[in-house]
CSV table of C-alpha atoms in Angstrom, one decimal:
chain,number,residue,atom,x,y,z
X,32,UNK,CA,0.0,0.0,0.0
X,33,UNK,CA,1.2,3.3,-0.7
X,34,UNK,CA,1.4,6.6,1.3
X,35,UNK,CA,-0.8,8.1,-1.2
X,36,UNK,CA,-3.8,5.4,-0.9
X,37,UNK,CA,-2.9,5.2,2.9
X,38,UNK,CA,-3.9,8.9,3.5
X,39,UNK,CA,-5.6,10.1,0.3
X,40,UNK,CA,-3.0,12.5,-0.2
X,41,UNK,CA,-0.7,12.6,-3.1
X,42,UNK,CA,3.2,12.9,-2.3
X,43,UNK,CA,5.6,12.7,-4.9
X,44,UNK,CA,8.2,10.3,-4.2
X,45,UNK,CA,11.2,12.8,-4.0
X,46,UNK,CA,9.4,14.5,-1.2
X,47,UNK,CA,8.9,11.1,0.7
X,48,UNK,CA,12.9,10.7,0.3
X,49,UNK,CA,13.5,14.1,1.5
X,50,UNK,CA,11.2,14.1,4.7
X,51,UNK,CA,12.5,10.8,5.3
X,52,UNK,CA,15.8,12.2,5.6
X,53,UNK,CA,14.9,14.5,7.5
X,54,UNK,CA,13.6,12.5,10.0
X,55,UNK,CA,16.6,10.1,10.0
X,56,UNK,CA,18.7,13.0,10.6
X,57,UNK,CA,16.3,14.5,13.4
X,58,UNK,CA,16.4,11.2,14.9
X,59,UNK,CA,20.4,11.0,15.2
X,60,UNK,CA,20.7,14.2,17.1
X,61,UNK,CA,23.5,15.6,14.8
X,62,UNK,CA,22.3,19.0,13.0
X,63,UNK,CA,23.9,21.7,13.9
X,64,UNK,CA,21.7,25.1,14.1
X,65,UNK,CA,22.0,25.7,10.0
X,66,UNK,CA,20.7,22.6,9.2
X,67,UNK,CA,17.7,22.9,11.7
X,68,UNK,CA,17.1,26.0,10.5
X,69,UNK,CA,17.1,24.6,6.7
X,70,UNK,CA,14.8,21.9,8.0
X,71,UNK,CA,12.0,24.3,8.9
X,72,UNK,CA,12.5,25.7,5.7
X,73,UNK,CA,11.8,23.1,4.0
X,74,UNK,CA,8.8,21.9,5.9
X,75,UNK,CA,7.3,25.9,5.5
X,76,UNK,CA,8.2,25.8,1.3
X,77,UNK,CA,5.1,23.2,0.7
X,78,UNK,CA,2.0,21.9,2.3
X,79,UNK,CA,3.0,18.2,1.1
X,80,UNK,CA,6.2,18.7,2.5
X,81,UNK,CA,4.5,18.9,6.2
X,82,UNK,CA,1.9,16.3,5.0
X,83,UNK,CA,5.1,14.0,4.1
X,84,UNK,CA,6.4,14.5,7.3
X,85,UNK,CA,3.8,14.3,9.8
X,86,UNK,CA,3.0,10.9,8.1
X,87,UNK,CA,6.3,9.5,8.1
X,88,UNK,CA,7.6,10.9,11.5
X,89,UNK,CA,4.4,9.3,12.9
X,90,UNK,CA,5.2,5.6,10.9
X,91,UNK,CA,9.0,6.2,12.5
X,92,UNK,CA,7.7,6.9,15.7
X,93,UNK,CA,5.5,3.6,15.7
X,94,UNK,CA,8.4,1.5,14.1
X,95,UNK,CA,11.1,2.7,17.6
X,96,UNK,CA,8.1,1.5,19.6
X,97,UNK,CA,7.9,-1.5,18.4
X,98,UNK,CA,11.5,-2.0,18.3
X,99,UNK,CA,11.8,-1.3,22.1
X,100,UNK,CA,9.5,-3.8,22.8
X,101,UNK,CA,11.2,-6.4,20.5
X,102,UNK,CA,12.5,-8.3,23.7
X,103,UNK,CA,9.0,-9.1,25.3
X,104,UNK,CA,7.6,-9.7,21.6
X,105,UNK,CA,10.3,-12.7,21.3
X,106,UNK,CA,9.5,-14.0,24.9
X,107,UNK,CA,6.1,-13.9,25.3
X,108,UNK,CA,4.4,-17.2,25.7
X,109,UNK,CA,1.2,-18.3,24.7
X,110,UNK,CA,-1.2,-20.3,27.5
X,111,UNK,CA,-3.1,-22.7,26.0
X,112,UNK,CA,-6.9,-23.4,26.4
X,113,UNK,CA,-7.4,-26.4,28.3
X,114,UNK,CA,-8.7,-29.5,26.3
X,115,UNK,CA,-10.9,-31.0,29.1
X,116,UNK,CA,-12.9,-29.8,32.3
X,117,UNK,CA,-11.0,-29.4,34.8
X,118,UNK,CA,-11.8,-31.8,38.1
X,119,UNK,CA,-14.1,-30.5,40.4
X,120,UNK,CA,-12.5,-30.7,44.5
X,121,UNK,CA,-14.8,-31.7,46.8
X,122,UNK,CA,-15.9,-29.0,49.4
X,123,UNK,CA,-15.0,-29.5,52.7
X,124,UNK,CA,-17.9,-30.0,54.8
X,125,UNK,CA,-18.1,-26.7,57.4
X,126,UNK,CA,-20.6,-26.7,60.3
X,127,UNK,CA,-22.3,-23.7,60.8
X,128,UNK,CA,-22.2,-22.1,64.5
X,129,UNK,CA,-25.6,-22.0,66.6
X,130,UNK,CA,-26.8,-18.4,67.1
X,131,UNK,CA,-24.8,-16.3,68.9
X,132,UNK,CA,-27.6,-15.1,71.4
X,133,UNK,CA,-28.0,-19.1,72.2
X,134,UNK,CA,-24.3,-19.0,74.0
X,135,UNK,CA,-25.6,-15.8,76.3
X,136,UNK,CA,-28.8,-18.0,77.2
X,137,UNK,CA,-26.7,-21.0,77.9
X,138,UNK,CA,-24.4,-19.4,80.1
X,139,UNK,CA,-27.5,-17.8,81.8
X,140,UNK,CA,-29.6,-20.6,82.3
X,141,UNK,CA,-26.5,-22.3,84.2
X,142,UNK,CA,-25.6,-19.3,86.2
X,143,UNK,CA,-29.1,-18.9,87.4
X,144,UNK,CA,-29.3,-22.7,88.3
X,145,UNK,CA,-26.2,-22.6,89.9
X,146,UNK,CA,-28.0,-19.3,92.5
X,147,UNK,CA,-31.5,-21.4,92.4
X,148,UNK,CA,-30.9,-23.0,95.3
X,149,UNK,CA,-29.3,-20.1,97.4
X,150,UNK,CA,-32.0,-17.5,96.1
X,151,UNK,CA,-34.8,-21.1,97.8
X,152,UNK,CA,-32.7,-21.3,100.8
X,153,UNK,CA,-33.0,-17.8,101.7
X,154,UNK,CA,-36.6,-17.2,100.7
C-alpha cells in the first residue's frame, strides 16, 4: 500500500525521500543550528512537504516503539486453552455455629441454676 492510498494525499516520491531524511537526521541528534534551521525551511516551502512528514515521523515513531519492545515480543508465551474440564475438589464439609444469642442463654440458664438454690434457701 502506498502513502498516497494510505492517506488520500498525493506525495511525490522525492518529497517522501526528502522528509524521510529529515527525519533520520532529526532522529540522530547531529544537526547543527543551520541545518535545523534549513529543515524548517523546507517543511514551511510546501503543504506536502508537512503532509510527508507528519506521516512518516508518525510511521517512524511507531516502528522505535515496536523496536523497544522487541525483547517481550520474542518472549512472550502463549497459555493454552485447556482440552478438558477441569476436576471439580470436593468442598469440605463446614458446620455452621448455633446463634450467637443461644451461647448468652446458655451461660445464663447455668448461672441462674447454679444461684436457684441459694435464692430457695433464703426465701
Amino acid at each position: 500500500m502506498s502513502i498516497e492510498q494510505w492517506t488520500g494525499y498525493e506525495v511525490s516520491e522525492a518529497t517522501l525521500l526528502e522528509a524521510a531524511n529529515w527525519i533520520a537526521s532529526l532522529d540522530s541528534n547531529e544537526l547543527n543550528d543551520d541545518q535545523q534551521i534549513a529543515f524548517h525551511q523546507w517543511l514551511q516551502s510546501a503543504p506536502e512537504n508537512q503532509h510527508a512528514y507528519l506521516e512518516l515521523s508518525e510511521l517512524w515513531a511507531k516502528t522505535a516503539c515496536l523496536n523497544s519492545m522487541h525483547e517481550f515480543i520474542e518472549k512472550s508465551v502463549v497459555i493454552p486453552f485447556p482440552t478438558e474440564k477441569p476436576e471439580e475438589k470436593p468442598q469440605p464439609v463446614t458446620y455452621a455455629a448455633g446463634p450467637s444469642w443461644a451461647y448468652s442463654l446458655t451461660i445464663g440458664l447455668i448461672c441462674f441454676g447454679m444461684t436457684l438454690p441459694i435464692i430457695q434457701h433464703f426465701v
